[in-house]
Amino acid sequence: MKKYSDQHEWILIDGTTGTVGISDYAQSQLGDIVFTELPAVGKDISKGAEAAVVESVKAASEVYAPVSGKIIEINPDLEATPDLVNSSPETKGWFFKVELSNPSELDTLMDEAAYKTFIGA
């Protein structure tokens, strides 16, 4: 199950783990990604809090946590190749994995159809 936030993050749920990245729409708005700053593994995050930073040739932007939980893994490939966010935003360009602390927060996120409506696609 994949869900989207109104801040343009996506989360792919597998059991109690969520993989988080930014949407294809978000990366297209940012332009060429040149740097990512990822959270520390083991860090507790709250829904809506800043979890990572992405820098493009246009600007730096925050990546917000779509749910609360503990960071259990980061994408090591983004350090060397941050442009994975541009070339594969919703698969290889993921940012981090989070162990959900409150799965009911998923109910506040949009499914793909609702997100497409939200961005006017």
Backbone as ProteinMPNN parsed JSONL, in Angstrom:
{"seq_chain_A": "MKKYSDQHEWILIDGTTGTVGISDYAQSQLGDIVFTELPAVGKDISKGAEAAVVESVKAASEVYAPVSGKIIEINPDLEATPDLVNSSPETKGWFFKVELSNPSELDTLMDEAAYKTFIGA", "coords_chain_A": {"N_chain_A": [[0.849, -1.175, 0.0], [0.644, 2.121, -0.945], [0.943, 5.483, 0.04], [0.349, 9.044, 0.082], [1.535, 12.25, 1.197], [0.344, 15.616, 1.881], [2.515, 17.182, 1.627], [3.985, 16.175, -0.361], [5.429, 13.802, 0.043], [5.909, 10.283, -0.296], [4.854, 7.098, 1.007], [5.56, 3.761, 1.305], [4.026, 0.976, 2.477], [4.918, -1.879, 4.316], [3.947, -4.259, 6.216], [4.782, -3.308, 9.409], [6.55, -1.449, 8.65], [7.573, 1.448, 6.898], [8.571, 2.749, 3.792], [10.044, 5.715, 2.706], [9.885, 8.498, 0.493], [10.197, 11.211, -1.919], [7.639, 12.472, -4.07], [7.179, 11.87, -7.611], [6.159, 14.144, -8.788], [7.06, 16.116, -6.98], [9.886, 15.935, -7.25], [10.095, 16.756, -9.88], [9.345, 19.387, -9.695], [11.404, 20.434, -8.182], [13.702, 20.198, -9.739], [17.065, 19.445, -10.884], [18.493, 17.283, -8.605], [21.04, 17.715, -6.256], [22.112, 17.108, -3.789], [21.541, 15.268, -0.793], [20.4, 15.173, 2.553], [20.225, 12.943, 5.018], [18.254, 11.395, 7.677], [19.409, 10.297, 10.961], [19.955, 6.868, 11.642], [17.914, 5.196, 13.954], [16.812, 7.412, 15.092], [13.969, 8.968, 16.515], [11.026, 10.096, 15.011], [8.446, 12.5, 14.441], [5.169, 12.66, 13.033], [4.933, 14.91, 10.396], [7.183, 16.332, 11.093], [10.437, 17.698, 10.252], [12.438, 15.55, 8.404], [14.446, 15.026, 6.587], [16.667, 16.572, 4.172], [16.62, 17.955, 0.953], [18.547, 19.061, -1.705], [18.456, 21.022, -4.569], [19.316, 22.309, -7.836], [17.776, 24.524, -7.84], [16.807, 25.094, -5.201], [16.894, 24.46, -1.606], [15.057, 22.012, 0.127], [12.84, 20.812, 2.661], [12.207, 17.478, 3.736], [9.457, 15.988, 4.949], [8.319, 13.937, 7.657], [5.941, 11.543, 6.914], [4.612, 9.984, 8.703], [4.721, 9.007, 12.201], [7.5, 7.562, 13.994], [10.341, 5.31, 14.253], [13.486, 5.774, 12.744], [14.82, 3.303, 10.789], [16.441, 2.588, 8.724], [18.503, 4.025, 6.183], [18.83, 5.26, 2.818], [21.68, 4.339, 1.394], [22.682, 4.785, -1.13], [21.955, 7.321, -1.959], [23.787, 9.188, -1.043], [26.084, 9.091, -2.674], [24.936, 9.236, -5.178], [22.824, 11.401, -5.565], [21.097, 12.134, -7.586], [19.474, 9.997, -8.076], [17.036, 10.494, -7.025], [15.843, 12.056, -8.929], [15.876, 10.375, -11.215], [14.618, 8.043, -10.412], [12.345, 8.449, -8.577], [10.287, 7.223, -7.061], [11.065, 4.677, -6.471], [14.039, 3.521, -6.531], [15.045, 5.885, -5.488], [14.385, 6.281, -2.794], [14.287, 7.657, 0.571], [14.357, 7.007, 3.412], [13.651, 4.375, 5.833], [11.032, 3.71, 8.055], [9.957, 2.572, 11.206], [6.751, 2.12, 12.038], [5.104, 3.937, 14.574], [2.56, 4.65, 15.101], [0.27, 3.378, 13.437], [-2.295, 4.231, 12.691], [-2.062, 6.783, 11.735], [-1.693, 6.589, 9.048], [-4.158, 6.721, 7.925], [-4.651, 9.379, 7.522], [-3.398, 10.093, 5.246], [-3.16, 10.376, 1.613], [-4.463, 8.264, -1.006], [-3.168, 7.03, -4.18], [-4.855, 7.937, -6.258], [-6.256, 10.064, -5.054], [-4.097, 11.717, -4.497], [-3.21, 12.364, -7.072], [-5.354, 13.904, -7.925], [-5.065, 15.955, -6.077], [-2.658, 17.187, -6.931], [-3.422, 18.009, -9.362], [-3.142, 16.395, -11.571]], "CA_chain_A": [[0.0, 0.0, 0.0], [1.401, 3.363, -1.038], [0.156, 6.66, 0.376], [1.029, 10.323, -0.17], [1.205, 13.365, 2.092], [0.122, 16.877, 1.164], [3.829, 17.803, 1.456], [4.548, 15.475, -1.518], [6.178, 12.593, 0.346], [5.169, 9.024, -0.415], [5.27, 6.054, 1.937], [5.16, 2.417, 0.894], [3.887, 0.22, 3.713], [5.122, -3.327, 4.317], [3.791, -4.623, 7.624], [4.892, -2.14, 10.288], [7.637, -0.624, 8.13], [7.249, 2.308, 5.772], [9.675, 3.316, 3.027], [9.614, 7.091, 2.432], [10.596, 9.289, -0.496], [9.379, 12.308, -2.428], [6.883, 12.062, -5.251], [7.682, 12.261, -8.934], [5.756, 15.54, -8.96], [7.955, 16.964, -6.173], [11.217, 16.008, -7.851], [10.022, 17.532, -11.123], [9.271, 20.798, -9.304], [12.699, 20.836, -7.631], [14.764, 20.207, -10.749], [18.161, 18.501, -10.673], [18.882, 17.094, -7.211], [22.496, 17.681, -6.151], [22.546, 16.706, -2.451], [20.5, 14.887, 0.165], [20.813, 15.007, 3.947], [19.301, 11.933, 5.533], [18.203, 11.335, 9.143], [20.221, 9.264, 11.602], [19.275, 5.625, 11.986], [17.613, 5.142, 15.38], [16.138, 8.65, 15.487], [12.509, 8.978, 16.559], [10.468, 11.243, 14.309], [7.007, 12.704, 14.592], [4.457, 13.002, 11.8], [4.981, 16.317, 10.034], [8.477, 16.933, 11.447], [11.465, 17.618, 9.222], [13.162, 14.295, 8.533], [15.593, 15.028, 5.682], [16.766, 17.765, 3.345], [17.013, 17.693, -0.422], [18.98, 20.288, -2.372], [18.472, 20.981, -6.024], [19.93, 23.5, -8.409], [16.859, 25.635, -7.596], [16.618, 25.431, -3.792], [16.903, 23.373, -0.631], [13.715, 21.775, 0.637], [12.72, 19.815, 3.705], [11.389, 16.287, 3.527], [8.759, 15.801, 6.214], [7.899, 12.577, 7.978], [4.497, 11.382, 6.716], [4.1, 9.268, 9.877], [5.636, 8.967, 13.343], [8.162, 6.278, 14.199], [11.796, 5.285, 14.417], [14.237, 5.549, 11.509], [15.521, 2.021, 10.917], [17.376, 2.41, 7.608], [18.541, 5.108, 5.207], [19.265, 4.811, 1.498], [23.085, 4.727, 1.272], [22.982, 5.156, -2.519], [21.676, 8.741, -2.205], [24.962, 10.005, -0.744], [26.949, 9.139, -3.858], [24.159, 9.527, -6.387], [21.553, 12.04, -5.181], [20.188, 12.265, -8.723], [18.514, 8.889, -8.083], [15.728, 11.079, -6.699], [15.275, 12.497, -10.206], [15.714, 9.301, -12.192], [13.778, 6.961, -9.898], [11.877, 9.04, -7.31], [9.361, 6.427, -6.258], [11.598, 3.329, -6.254], [15.425, 3.526, -6.057], [15.374, 7.15, -4.854], [13.783, 6.42, -1.459], [15.144, 8.347, 1.53], [14.557, 6.277, 4.669], [12.606, 3.46, 6.269], [10.577, 4.037, 9.4], [9.099, 1.616, 11.895], [5.588, 2.927, 12.427], [4.709, 3.909, 15.984], [1.125, 4.898, 15.173], [-0.232, 3.063, 12.09], [-3.547, 4.92, 12.356], [-1.726, 8.018, 11.015], [-1.786, 6.322, 7.607], [-5.508, 7.08, 7.503], [-4.686, 10.806, 7.198], [-2.686, 10.294, 3.984], [-3.951, 10.175, 0.402], [-4.068, 7.195, -1.917], [-2.608, 7.586, -5.411], [-5.885, 8.665, -7.007], [-6.507, 11.337, -4.362], [-2.908, 12.56, -4.664], [-3.223, 12.895, -8.445], [-6.332, 14.992, -7.918], [-4.464, 17.031, -5.275], [-1.646, 17.918, -7.713], [-4.022, 18.433, -10.62], [-2.663, 15.537, -12.675]], "C_chain_A": [[0.895, 1.239, 0.0], [0.461, 4.527, -0.763], [1.008, 7.9, 0.16], [0.59, 11.356, 0.855], [0.936, 14.613, 1.256], [1.41, 17.688, 1.036], [4.636, 17.088, 0.369], [5.529, 14.356, -1.178], [5.283, 11.389, 0.057], [5.695, 8.07, 0.642], [4.685, 4.743, 1.437], [5.182, 1.543, 2.133], [4.073, -1.267, 3.466], [5.087, -3.763, 5.778], [3.815, -3.387, 8.494], [6.022, -1.216, 9.861], [7.148, 0.192, 6.945], [8.521, 2.817, 5.118], [9.212, 4.668, 2.505], [10.504, 7.738, 1.373], [9.745, 10.47, -0.908], [8.768, 11.885, -3.755], [7.572, 12.506, -6.541], [7.337, 13.72, -9.205], [6.718, 16.467, -8.218], [9.33, 17.068, -6.813], [11.193, 16.818, -9.139], [9.951, 19.029, -10.827], [10.618, 21.319, -8.801], [13.769, 20.99, -8.704], [15.864, 19.224, -10.367], [18.592, 18.467, -9.208], [20.401, 16.935, -7.141], [22.987, 17.19, -4.791], [21.329, 16.271, -1.643], [21.123, 14.763, 1.541], [19.776, 14.112, 4.603], [19.322, 11.899, 7.05], [19.126, 10.23, 9.681], [19.37, 8.034, 11.892], [19.111, 5.582, 13.51], [16.876, 6.364, 15.895], [14.62, 8.456, 15.484], [12.015, 10.24, 15.867], [8.959, 11.298, 14.538], [6.409, 13.065, 13.249], [4.51, 14.51, 11.587], [6.295, 17.001, 10.364], [9.456, 16.791, 10.282], [12.297, 16.359, 9.438], [14.432, 14.274, 7.687], [15.581, 16.345, 4.919], [17.198, 17.327, 1.952], [17.376, 19.026, -1.061], [19.014, 20.064, -3.867], [19.186, 22.221, -6.534], [19.06, 24.733, -8.154], [16.827, 26.072, -6.138], [16.835, 24.214, -2.912], [15.495, 23.237, -0.074], [13.756, 20.701, 1.713], [11.883, 18.649, 3.207], [10.779, 15.976, 4.884], [8.353, 14.347, 6.407], [6.388, 12.456, 7.766], [3.82, 10.661, 7.878], [5.132, 9.368, 11.001], [6.273, 7.59, 13.447], [9.649, 6.433, 14.382], [12.445, 4.995, 13.072], [15.028, 4.252, 11.671], [16.515, 1.786, 9.78], [17.343, 3.672, 6.753], [19.067, 4.545, 3.895], [20.713, 5.251, 1.275], [23.454, 5.183, -0.136], [22.791, 6.651, -2.776], [22.877, 9.635, -1.91], [25.834, 10.177, -1.989], [26.197, 9.564, -5.11], [22.8, 10.134, -6.024], [20.58, 12.191, -6.342], [19.296, 11.037, -8.916], [17.11, 9.398, -7.78], [15.05, 11.566, -7.98], [14.959, 11.327, -11.124], [14.757, 8.206, -11.727], [13.157, 7.379, -8.562], [11.029, 8.114, -6.447], [9.787, 4.965, -6.15], [13.015, 3.426, -5.684], [15.8, 4.794, -5.303], [14.721, 7.363, -3.502], [14.789, 7.03, -0.493], [15.43, 7.519, 2.783], [13.399, 5.324, 4.911], [12.304, 3.76, 7.728], [9.716, 2.898, 9.945], [7.95, 2.409, 12.493], [5.297, 2.812, 13.921], [3.211, 4.122, 16.146], [0.509, 4.651, 13.794], [-1.526, 3.78, 11.714], [-3.287, 6.249, 11.64], [-1.8, 7.826, 9.5], [-3.154, 6.737, 7.061], [-5.613, 8.549, 7.104], [-4.012, 11.114, 5.86], [-3.579, 9.952, 2.799], [-3.512, 8.919, -0.337], [-3.63, 7.845, -3.237], [-3.63, 8.409, -6.193], [-6.157, 10.032, -6.383], [-5.32, 12.279, -4.528], [-2.873, 13.17, -6.055], [-4.219, 14.038, -8.571], [-5.753, 16.211, -7.207], [-3.466, 17.861, -6.088], [-2.177, 18.36, -9.076], [-3.554, 17.632, -11.816], [-3.819, 14.836, -13.362]], "O_chain_A": [[1.785, 1.381, 0.839], [-0.665, 4.564, -1.257], [2.233, 7.819, 0.067], [-0.549, 11.354, 1.322], [1.26, 14.659, 0.069], [1.416, 18.752, 0.417], [5.825, 17.357, 0.195], [6.367, 13.994, -2.004], [4.058, 11.47, 0.155], [6.823, 8.203, 1.115], [3.486, 4.63, 1.182], [6.224, 1.382, 2.768], [3.485, -1.846, 2.552], [6.084, -3.647, 6.491], [2.967, -2.506, 8.345], [6.412, -0.314, 10.603], [6.406, -0.303, 6.097], [9.443, 3.263, 5.801], [8.129, 4.777, 1.93], [11.72, 7.547, 1.363], [8.689, 10.713, -0.323], [9.316, 11.045, -4.469], [8.426, 13.393, -6.545], [8.137, 14.451, -9.789], [7.144, 17.485, -8.763], [9.886, 18.161, -6.913], [12.168, 17.497, -9.459], [10.437, 19.844, -11.611], [10.938, 22.495, -8.971], [14.654, 21.837, -8.576], [15.625, 18.28, -9.615], [19.001, 19.482, -8.643], [20.983, 16.129, -7.867], [24.17, 16.883, -4.648], [20.238, 16.823, -1.784], [22.255, 14.296, 1.674], [18.606, 14.474, 4.727], [20.302, 12.327, 7.66], [19.56, 9.35, 8.939], [18.223, 8.139, 12.327], [20.041, 5.889, 14.256], [16.368, 6.354, 17.017], [14.062, 7.856, 14.565], [12.531, 11.33, 16.114], [8.303, 10.287, 14.791], [7.061, 13.701, 12.421], [4.175, 15.287, 12.48], [6.509, 18.142, 9.956], [9.328, 15.897, 9.445], [12.804, 16.13, 10.536], [15.391, 13.582, 8.028], [14.632, 17.125, 4.999], [18.037, 16.439, 1.798], [16.622, 19.996, -0.976], [19.527, 19.059, -4.36], [19.606, 23.075, -5.754], [19.546, 25.861, -8.24], [16.819, 27.269, -5.849], [16.945, 23.088, -3.397], [14.819, 24.237, 0.168], [14.595, 19.8, 1.682], [10.984, 18.805, 2.381], [11.497, 15.73, 5.853], [8.08, 13.627, 5.447], [5.626, 13.2, 8.383], [2.599, 10.72, 8.023], [6.275, 9.764, 10.773], [5.685, 6.585, 13.048], [10.157, 7.527, 14.63], [12.022, 4.094, 12.347], [15.823, 4.128, 12.603], [17.344, 0.88, 9.863], [16.301, 4.311, 6.611], [19.678, 3.477, 3.87], [20.954, 6.425, 0.994], [24.442, 5.896, -0.313], [23.391, 7.199, -3.701], [22.98, 10.728, -2.466], [26.265, 11.286, -2.306], [26.773, 10.186, -6.002], [21.763, 9.483, -6.152], [19.379, 12.356, -6.128], [18.453, 11.023, -9.813], [16.119, 8.815, -8.219], [13.827, 11.497, -8.103], [13.894, 11.288, -11.742], [14.153, 7.519, -12.55], [13.406, 6.747, -7.536], [11.058, 8.218, -5.221], [8.982, 4.107, -5.784], [13.179, 3.413, -4.464], [16.774, 4.792, -4.55], [14.518, 8.506, -3.092], [15.998, 6.935, -0.705], [16.584, 7.346, 3.174], [12.333, 5.431, 4.304], [13.203, 4.026, 8.525], [8.871, 2.341, 9.245], [8.155, 3.267, 13.352], [5.25, 1.709, 14.465], [2.647, 3.817, 17.197], [0.251, 5.603, 13.056], [-1.823, 3.921, 10.528], [-4.191, 6.789, 11.004], [-1.954, 8.795, 8.757], [-3.288, 7.063, 5.882], [-6.562, 8.934, 6.419], [-4.045, 12.252, 5.391], [-4.622, 9.319, 2.958], [-2.339, 8.547, -0.303], [-3.712, 9.064, -3.39], [-3.296, 9.466, -6.73], [-6.275, 11.034, -7.09], [-5.497, 13.488, -4.68], [-2.549, 14.347, -6.214], [-3.951, 15.028, -9.252], [-5.918, 17.346, -7.657], [-3.424, 19.085, -5.959], [-1.467, 19.005, -9.848], [-3.565, 18.125, -12.945], [-3.606, 14.077, -14.308]]}, "name": "protein", "num_of_chains": 1, "seq": "MKKYSDQHEWILIDGTTGTVGISDYAQSQLGDIVFTELPAVGKDISKGAEAAVVESVKAASEVYAPVSGKIIEINPDLEATPDLVNSSPETKGWFFKVELSNPSELDTLMDEAAYKTFIGA"}
